[in-house]
Coordinates of C-alpha atoms and ligand atoms in Angstrom, one line a residue:
M1 CA 52.2 74.7 -8.8
S2 CA 50.0 74.1 -5.8
P3 CA 46.5 75.6 -6.2
F4 CA 46.9 76.8 -2.6
A5 CA 49.9 79.0 -2.2
R6 CA 50.9 82.1 -0.2
Q7 CA 50.8 85.6 -1.4
N8 CA 52.3 88.1 1.0
G9 CA 52.2 85.4 3.6
V10 CA 48.5 84.7 3.3
L11 CA 47.2 81.4 2.0
H12 CA 45.2 81.8 -1.2
A13 CA 43.1 79.5 -3.4
E14 CA 44.3 80.4 -6.9
S15 CA 44.1 84.2 -6.6
V16 CA 41.5 84.5 -3.8
S17 CA 42.6 85.0 -0.3
L18 CA 41.2 82.5 2.2
I19 CA 40.7 85.3 4.6
D20 CA 38.3 86.8 2.1
I21 CA 36.5 83.5 1.6
A22 CA 36.1 83.1 5.4
S23 CA 34.7 86.5 5.8
H24 CA 32.4 86.2 2.8
F25 CA 31.1 82.6 3.2
G26 CA 31.8 81.9 6.9
T27 CA 33.6 78.9 8.4
P28 CA 33.8 75.9 8.4
C29 CA 33.9 76.0 4.6
W30 CA 35.2 73.6 1.9
V31 CA 37.3 75.4 -0.8
Y32 CA 38.1 73.8 -4.1
S33 CA 40.3 74.9 -7.0
R34 CA 38.9 74.5 -10.5
H35 CA 42.3 74.7 -11.9
A36 CA 43.6 71.9 -9.7
L37 CA 40.7 69.7 -10.7
E38 CA 41.3 70.3 -14.4
T39 CA 45.0 69.7 -14.0
A40 CA 44.5 66.4 -12.2
F41 CA 42.1 65.3 -14.9
D42 CA 44.4 66.3 -17.7
E43 CA 47.2 64.3 -16.2
F44 CA 45.2 61.2 -16.9
Q45 CA 44.0 62.3 -20.3
Q46 CA 47.6 63.0 -21.3
E47 CA 48.6 59.3 -20.7
L48 CA 45.6 58.1 -22.7
I49 CA 46.0 60.1 -25.9
G50 CA 45.4 57.9 -29.0
L51 CA 44.0 55.1 -26.9
D52 CA 40.4 53.9 -26.9
S53 CA 39.7 54.9 -23.3
L54 CA 37.3 56.5 -20.9
I55 CA 38.0 58.1 -17.5
C56 CA 35.0 57.3 -15.3
Y57 CA 35.4 59.6 -12.3
A58 CA 34.4 57.8 -9.0
V59 CA 31.6 60.1 -7.9
K60 CA 31.7 58.9 -4.3
A61 CA 35.0 60.9 -3.7
N62 CA 33.3 64.3 -4.2
S63 CA 29.9 64.5 -5.7
N64 CA 29.2 68.3 -5.8
L65 CA 27.5 69.2 -9.1
A66 CA 30.1 71.8 -9.9
V67 CA 32.9 69.2 -9.6
L68 CA 31.0 66.8 -11.8
D69 CA 30.3 69.5 -14.2
I70 CA 34.0 70.3 -14.6
F71 CA 34.8 66.7 -15.4
A72 CA 31.8 66.2 -17.7
R73 CA 32.8 69.2 -19.7
R74 CA 36.2 67.5 -20.2
G75 CA 34.5 64.4 -21.6
A76 CA 34.7 62.3 -18.4
G77 CA 32.4 59.4 -17.7
F78 CA 31.3 58.5 -14.2
D79 CA 31.5 55.6 -11.9
I80 CA 28.4 55.5 -9.7
V81 CA 27.2 53.3 -6.8
S82 CA 23.6 54.4 -6.2
A83 CA 20.5 55.8 -7.8
G84 CA 21.3 59.0 -6.0
E85 CA 24.7 59.3 -7.7
L86 CA 23.1 58.4 -11.0
K87 CA 20.6 61.3 -10.7
R88 CA 23.4 63.6 -9.6
V89 CA 25.6 63.0 -12.6
L90 CA 22.7 63.4 -15.0
A91 CA 21.9 66.7 -13.3
A92 CA 25.5 67.7 -13.8
G93 CA 25.3 67.0 -17.6
A94 CA 26.8 63.5 -17.8
N95 CA 26.4 61.4 -20.9
P96 CA 24.5 58.3 -19.9
R97 CA 26.6 56.2 -22.3
K98 CA 29.6 57.0 -20.2
I99 CA 28.3 55.8 -16.9
V100 CA 29.4 52.6 -15.2
F101 CA 27.5 51.3 -12.1
S102 CA 29.5 49.6 -9.4
G103 CA 28.6 48.4 -5.9
V104 CA 27.7 45.1 -4.2
G105 CA 24.1 45.9 -3.3
K106 CA 22.3 47.3 -6.4
T107 CA 18.5 47.2 -5.8
A108 CA 16.1 46.1 -8.5
A109 CA 14.8 49.7 -8.6
E110 CA 18.3 51.1 -9.1
M111 CA 18.8 48.6 -11.9
E112 CA 15.5 49.6 -13.6
L113 CA 16.4 53.2 -13.4
A114 CA 19.9 52.7 -14.9
L115 CA 18.5 50.4 -17.7
G116 CA 15.9 53.0 -18.6
I117 CA 18.6 55.7 -18.8
G118 CA 20.8 53.4 -20.9
I119 CA 24.1 53.4 -19.0
L120 CA 27.4 52.0 -20.5
C121 CA 27.8 49.1 -18.1
F122 CA 26.8 47.4 -14.9
N123 CA 29.8 46.2 -12.9
V124 CA 28.3 43.0 -11.5
E125 CA 29.7 41.8 -8.2
S126 CA 28.1 38.5 -7.5
A127 CA 26.2 35.5 -9.0
A128 CA 23.0 36.6 -7.2
E129 CA 23.3 40.1 -8.7
L130 CA 23.7 38.6 -12.2
E131 CA 20.4 36.7 -11.8
R132 CA 18.6 39.7 -10.5
L133 CA 19.9 41.9 -13.3
D134 CA 18.8 39.4 -15.9
A135 CA 15.3 39.3 -14.5
V136 CA 15.0 43.0 -14.2
A137 CA 16.2 43.6 -17.7
G138 CA 13.9 40.9 -19.0
R139 CA 10.9 42.6 -17.4
A140 CA 12.0 45.9 -18.9
G141 CA 12.5 44.4 -22.3
K142 CA 16.1 45.4 -22.4
K143 CA 19.6 43.9 -22.6
A144 CA 21.8 44.9 -19.7
P145 CA 25.5 45.5 -20.6
I146 CA 27.6 43.8 -18.0
S147 CA 31.1 43.3 -16.8
L148 CA 32.0 41.1 -13.9
R149 CA 34.0 42.7 -11.1
V150 CA 36.8 40.2 -10.5
N151 CA 38.5 40.1 -7.1
P152 CA 42.1 39.3 -8.0
D153 CA 43.2 38.6 -4.4
V154 CA 46.1 41.0 -4.4
D155 CA 47.3 42.9 -1.4
A156 CA 46.9 46.6 -2.1
K157 CA 49.0 47.4 1.0
T158 CA 46.7 50.2 2.2
H159 CA 44.4 50.8 5.2
P160 CA 42.3 47.7 5.8
Y161 CA 39.0 49.7 5.6
I162 CA 39.8 50.8 2.0
S163 CA 41.4 47.6 0.7
T164 CA 39.0 45.8 -1.5
G165 CA 40.9 43.2 -3.6
L166 CA 41.5 40.5 -1.1
K167 CA 39.7 37.2 -0.8
E168 CA 38.4 38.3 2.6
N169 CA 36.7 41.4 1.2
K170 CA 33.0 41.5 0.2
F171 CA 33.8 42.9 -3.3
G172 CA 33.6 41.2 -6.7
V173 CA 33.7 37.6 -7.8
A174 CA 36.7 35.4 -6.9
C175 CA 39.1 34.9 -9.8
A176 CA 38.6 31.2 -9.6
D177 CA 34.9 31.5 -10.0
A178 CA 34.8 34.2 -12.7
R179 CA 35.3 32.0 -15.8
A180 CA 32.3 29.8 -14.9
L181 CA 30.2 32.8 -14.0
Y182 CA 31.0 34.4 -17.4
R183 CA 30.0 31.2 -19.2
H184 CA 26.7 31.2 -17.2
A185 CA 26.1 34.9 -18.0
A186 CA 26.5 34.2 -21.7
T187 CA 23.5 31.9 -21.4
L188 CA 21.3 34.5 -19.9
A189 CA 19.0 36.1 -22.4
N190 CA 18.8 39.6 -21.1
L191 CA 22.5 40.3 -20.5
E192 CA 25.2 41.4 -22.9
I193 CA 28.7 40.7 -21.8
T194 CA 30.8 43.8 -22.6
G195 CA 33.7 43.9 -20.2
I196 CA 35.7 42.9 -17.2
D197 CA 36.3 45.0 -14.1
C198 CA 38.5 45.2 -11.0
H199 CA 39.2 47.7 -8.2
I200 CA 41.6 46.6 -5.5
G201 CA 41.6 49.4 -3.0
S202 CA 42.2 53.1 -2.4
Q203 CA 45.2 55.3 -1.6
L204 CA 47.6 52.9 -3.2
L205 CA 51.2 54.2 -3.3
H206 CA 52.8 51.6 -5.5
P207 CA 52.0 50.6 -9.1
A208 CA 52.9 46.9 -8.4
P209 CA 49.6 45.6 -7.0
F210 CA 47.7 47.2 -10.0
D211 CA 50.0 45.4 -12.3
E212 CA 49.6 42.1 -10.5
A213 CA 45.8 42.4 -10.7
L214 CA 46.0 43.2 -14.4
D215 CA 48.0 40.0 -15.0
K216 CA 45.3 37.9 -13.4
L217 CA 42.6 39.6 -15.4
L218 CA 44.6 39.1 -18.7
L219 CA 44.9 35.4 -17.9
L220 CA 41.1 35.2 -17.4
I221 CA 40.5 37.2 -20.6
D222 CA 42.5 34.6 -22.6
Q223 CA 40.4 31.8 -21.1
L224 CA 37.2 33.6 -21.9
T225 CA 38.4 34.2 -25.5
A226 CA 39.0 30.4 -25.7
D227 CA 35.4 30.0 -24.5
G228 CA 34.1 32.3 -27.3
I229 CA 33.4 35.2 -24.9
V230 CA 34.9 38.3 -26.4
L231 CA 35.1 41.4 -24.3
H232 CA 35.0 45.0 -25.5
H233 CA 36.5 46.8 -22.5
I234 CA 38.6 46.3 -19.4
D235 CA 38.0 48.6 -16.4
L236 CA 41.0 48.9 -14.2
G237 CA 39.2 50.7 -11.3
G238 CA 40.5 53.5 -9.3
G239 CA 42.8 53.6 -6.2
L240 CA 45.8 55.8 -7.2
G241 CA 47.0 57.5 -4.0
I242 CA 47.9 61.1 -3.2
R243 CA 50.3 62.9 -0.9
Y244 CA 48.8 63.8 2.5
R245 CA 52.0 64.2 4.4
D246 CA 55.2 62.9 3.0
E247 CA 54.0 60.0 0.8
E248 CA 55.6 59.4 -2.5
A249 CA 52.6 58.9 -4.7
P250 CA 53.4 57.6 -8.2
T251 CA 52.9 59.8 -11.2
V252 CA 49.9 58.9 -13.3
K253 CA 52.5 57.9 -16.0
A254 CA 54.3 55.5 -13.6
Y255 CA 51.0 54.0 -12.6
L256 CA 49.5 53.6 -16.1
Q257 CA 52.4 53.0 -18.4
P258 CA 53.2 49.4 -17.3
M259 CA 49.6 48.4 -17.6
L260 CA 49.1 50.2 -21.0
E261 CA 52.1 48.4 -22.3
K262 CA 50.5 45.1 -21.5
L263 CA 47.3 46.1 -23.1
K264 CA 48.8 47.4 -26.3
E265 CA 48.2 44.4 -28.5
R266 CA 44.7 43.8 -27.2
Q267 CA 41.6 45.2 -28.8
L268 CA 40.2 46.5 -25.5
Q269 CA 38.8 49.8 -24.6
V270 CA 40.4 50.9 -21.3
L271 CA 38.2 52.3 -18.5
L272 CA 39.5 53.9 -15.3
E273 CA 37.7 54.9 -12.2
P274 CA 39.9 57.4 -10.4
G275 CA 38.4 59.3 -7.5
R276 CA 40.8 60.6 -4.8
R277 CA 43.6 61.4 -7.3
L278 CA 41.3 63.8 -9.2
V279 CA 39.9 65.7 -6.3
G280 CA 41.9 65.0 -3.1
N281 CA 44.6 67.7 -3.4
A282 CA 42.2 70.1 -5.0
G283 CA 40.2 70.9 -1.9
L284 CA 40.7 72.1 1.7
L285 CA 38.6 72.6 4.7
L286 CA 38.8 76.2 6.1
T287 CA 38.1 76.5 9.9
R288 CA 38.5 79.1 12.6
V289 CA 40.0 78.7 16.1
E290 CA 37.3 79.3 18.6
Y291 CA 39.2 78.7 21.8
L292 CA 42.7 77.8 23.0
K293 CA 42.8 75.4 25.9
P294 CA 46.3 74.8 27.0
G295 CA 46.7 72.0 29.5
E296 CA 49.2 70.1 31.6
I297 CA 49.4 67.2 29.3
R298 CA 48.0 68.4 26.0
N299 CA 47.1 71.7 24.4
F300 CA 43.8 71.8 22.6
A301 CA 42.9 74.3 19.9
I302 CA 39.1 74.0 19.5
V303 CA 38.1 74.9 16.0
D304 CA 34.7 75.3 14.4
A305 CA 35.1 72.2 12.1
A306 CA 34.7 68.8 13.5
M307 CA 34.5 65.0 12.9
N308 CA 31.1 65.5 11.4
D309 CA 32.7 67.7 8.7
L310 CA 35.9 65.7 8.0
A311 CA 35.5 62.1 9.3
R312 CA 38.7 60.7 8.0
P313 CA 41.0 61.3 11.0
A314 CA 38.4 59.8 13.4
L315 CA 37.5 56.9 11.1
Y316 CA 40.9 55.9 9.6
G317 CA 43.3 57.8 11.8
S318 CA 44.3 59.6 8.7
W319 CA 46.7 62.5 8.6
H320 CA 45.8 65.9 7.0
D321 CA 48.2 68.8 7.0
I322 CA 46.9 71.7 9.0
V323 CA 48.4 75.1 8.3
P324 CA 47.7 78.7 9.4
V325 CA 46.1 80.9 6.7
A326 CA 48.1 83.9 8.0
P327 CA 51.0 82.6 10.1
R328 CA 51.7 84.7 13.2
S329 CA 55.1 85.2 14.7
G330 CA 55.8 83.7 18.1
I331 CA 56.8 80.4 19.6
A332 CA 55.1 77.4 18.3
S333 CA 53.5 74.9 20.7
L334 CA 52.1 71.5 20.0
W335 CA 48.3 71.6 19.6
D336 CA 45.6 69.0 19.2
I337 CA 43.2 70.5 16.7
V338 CA 39.8 69.3 17.8
G339 CA 36.2 70.1 17.1
P340 CA 33.2 70.9 19.4
V341 CA 31.6 67.4 19.1
C342 CA 31.2 65.5 22.4
E343 CA 33.6 62.7 21.6
S344 CA 37.3 62.2 22.2
G345 CA 37.5 60.8 18.6
D346 CA 36.6 64.3 17.4
F347 CA 40.0 65.4 16.3
L348 CA 41.4 66.7 13.0
G349 CA 45.1 66.5 14.0
H350 CA 47.2 65.7 17.0
G351 CA 50.3 67.5 18.3
R352 CA 50.7 70.0 15.5
P353 CA 53.5 72.6 16.0
L354 CA 51.7 75.9 15.5
A355 CA 51.8 79.5 16.9
L356 CA 48.1 80.1 17.5
A357 CA 45.6 82.6 18.9
A358 CA 41.8 82.4 19.1
G359 CA 40.2 83.7 15.9
D360 CA 43.0 82.4 13.7
L361 CA 42.1 80.7 10.5
L362 CA 43.4 77.2 9.7
A363 CA 43.4 75.3 6.5
I364 CA 43.1 71.5 6.6
L365 CA 44.7 70.3 3.4
S366 CA 44.0 67.5 0.9
A367 CA 40.4 67.4 2.0
G368 CA 38.9 67.4 -1.5
A369 CA 38.2 63.6 -1.6
Y370 CA 36.0 61.8 0.9
G371 CA 35.5 65.0 2.8
M372 CA 32.1 66.7 2.3
V373 CA 30.6 63.5 0.9
M374 CA 31.2 61.7 4.2
S375 CA 30.1 64.6 6.4
S376 CA 27.1 64.3 8.6
N377 CA 24.8 66.4 10.8
Y378 CA 25.9 64.8 14.0
N379 CA 25.2 67.1 17.0
T380 CA 22.7 68.9 14.7
R381 CA 25.5 70.7 13.0
P382 CA 24.6 72.1 9.5
R383 CA 26.9 70.9 6.8
A384 CA 29.5 73.5 5.7
A385 CA 29.3 75.6 2.6
E386 CA 31.3 74.6 -0.5
V387 CA 33.1 77.2 -2.6
M388 CA 34.8 76.6 -6.0
V389 CA 37.5 79.1 -6.8
D390 CA 38.1 79.8 -10.4
G391 CA 41.0 82.3 -10.9
A392 CA 39.9 85.5 -9.1
A393 CA 36.3 84.3 -8.7
A394 CA 34.9 82.4 -5.6
N395 CA 31.7 80.7 -6.5
L396 CA 29.4 79.3 -3.9
V397 CA 28.6 75.8 -5.1
R398 CA 26.7 74.6 -2.1
R399 CA 25.3 76.9 0.5
R400 CA 25.6 76.2 4.2
E401 CA 22.6 74.2 5.6
T402 CA 20.4 75.9 8.1
V403 CA 19.5 74.3 11.4
E404 CA 15.8 74.4 10.5
E405 CA 16.5 72.3 7.4
L406 CA 18.0 69.7 9.6
Y407 CA 14.7 68.9 11.3
A408 CA 12.3 69.9 8.6
L409 CA 11.5 66.3 7.7
E410 CA 10.8 65.4 11.3
Q411 CA 7.5 65.6 13.2
R412 CA 6.3 65.6 16.8
L413 CA 3.9 62.9 17.8
P414 CA 0.2 63.6 17.0
Ligands
LLP501 N1 35.9 52.3 -8.0 C1 35.3 51.6 -7.0 C2 34.5 50.4 -7.4 C3 35.5 52.0 -5.7 O1 34.9 51.3 -4.7 C4 36.3 53.2 -5.4 C5 36.5 53.6 -4.0 C6 36.8 53.9 -6.5 C7 36.6 53.4 -7.8 C8 37.7 55.1 -6.3 O2 38.8 54.9 -5.6 P1 39.9 56.1 -5.4 O3 40.5 56.3 -6.8 O4 39.2 57.2 -4.8 O5 40.9 55.5 -4.5 N2 36.5 56.8 2.3 C9 37.8 56.3 2.1 C10 38.0 55.8 0.7 C11 37.0 54.8 0.2 C12 37.1 54.3 -1.2 C13 36.0 53.5 -1.6 N3 36.0 53.0 -3.0 C14 38.8 57.4 2.5 O6 38.4 58.4 2.9 O7 40.0 57.1 2.4

């Protein structure tokens, strides 16, 4: 059942009316469902029963402490990409031994911090990073656990900005170079090779590219075994897509089963780094119509959320369903749902058939992933509040910023 369903015509989050949330917390406002987050996580857990495995939630998708807390309580690990995310997951109660550190640009300071904390693994993305990590670990008197992120050169068939597993992408080490780099890593005194990693892209809607990537990794693992390099884990990355409009996203079972089948005979712990699939459909952005501006060519509904809140439509041309919280009767017209920001790219949806009046509340759906985390203060707009609904309770999990906070770090000239 959807966490966002109608009761007496009014859209609710679990059992809380979105009208009540808007009047209590104001708009724009992010609304998450605890139940939906837990259900999405459990769908992965279910497939991994009896298997030596770890779900490392990709924090970048939604890093609110309450979201992290929910996953940490269910035993999740975390995939982080910065010192900021590292501190965040620790603040949310993460177990350091369940943290993997991805990203092409780890600084020496970030490495030091992560080594001190004792994370599970560094997913190393280049030869240069390997050298730096070895040096930093040496200075710290530690051994850094590593896997190489291998770029398997497969086409994830997704938006070019979120495709990461092709030769032309900046991510990982080319498959052809990986064996030599592993052999080199094995000679470095301050590194301990523990695994192998790949992540080929985001919002993937077919299991085939995942499977293709795995085949390439397994081939490499066999070569490494022949070289005397024995791995402890394989990290299959994230990337499983969700439904935004009418996509047929695979079930977690359909995505994982073929890969788990191939891994059955291998003594490898399986790591996953799902982000969007755990949080995307568990959140929405609640906004209010400020003005209607019907025109000769287009009709604009100007709402109080904007591209600074939800950047995905402007950035990727992505589609989010937009539905009225309390539908009104009357004839629907086609509306462009736009924000108050001074750019034509400031839209949340184009040509949506809706019967609207000023003051109406709209819900922008499937906004739980890469929503709040990518928001900005463009136009000196405070970032929206975040609310986590849990049954009949609506908990404020990040209050709305104030305008004064936005320039509190700035100074006029002396
Ligand atoms: N692991 C690594 C190393 C990643 O780079 C990513 C996402 C993930 C895991 C999680 O992928 P997911 O399961 O969420 O697909 N802002 C874009 C998405 C960027 C994804 C970046 N990497 C969007 O709004 O669609």
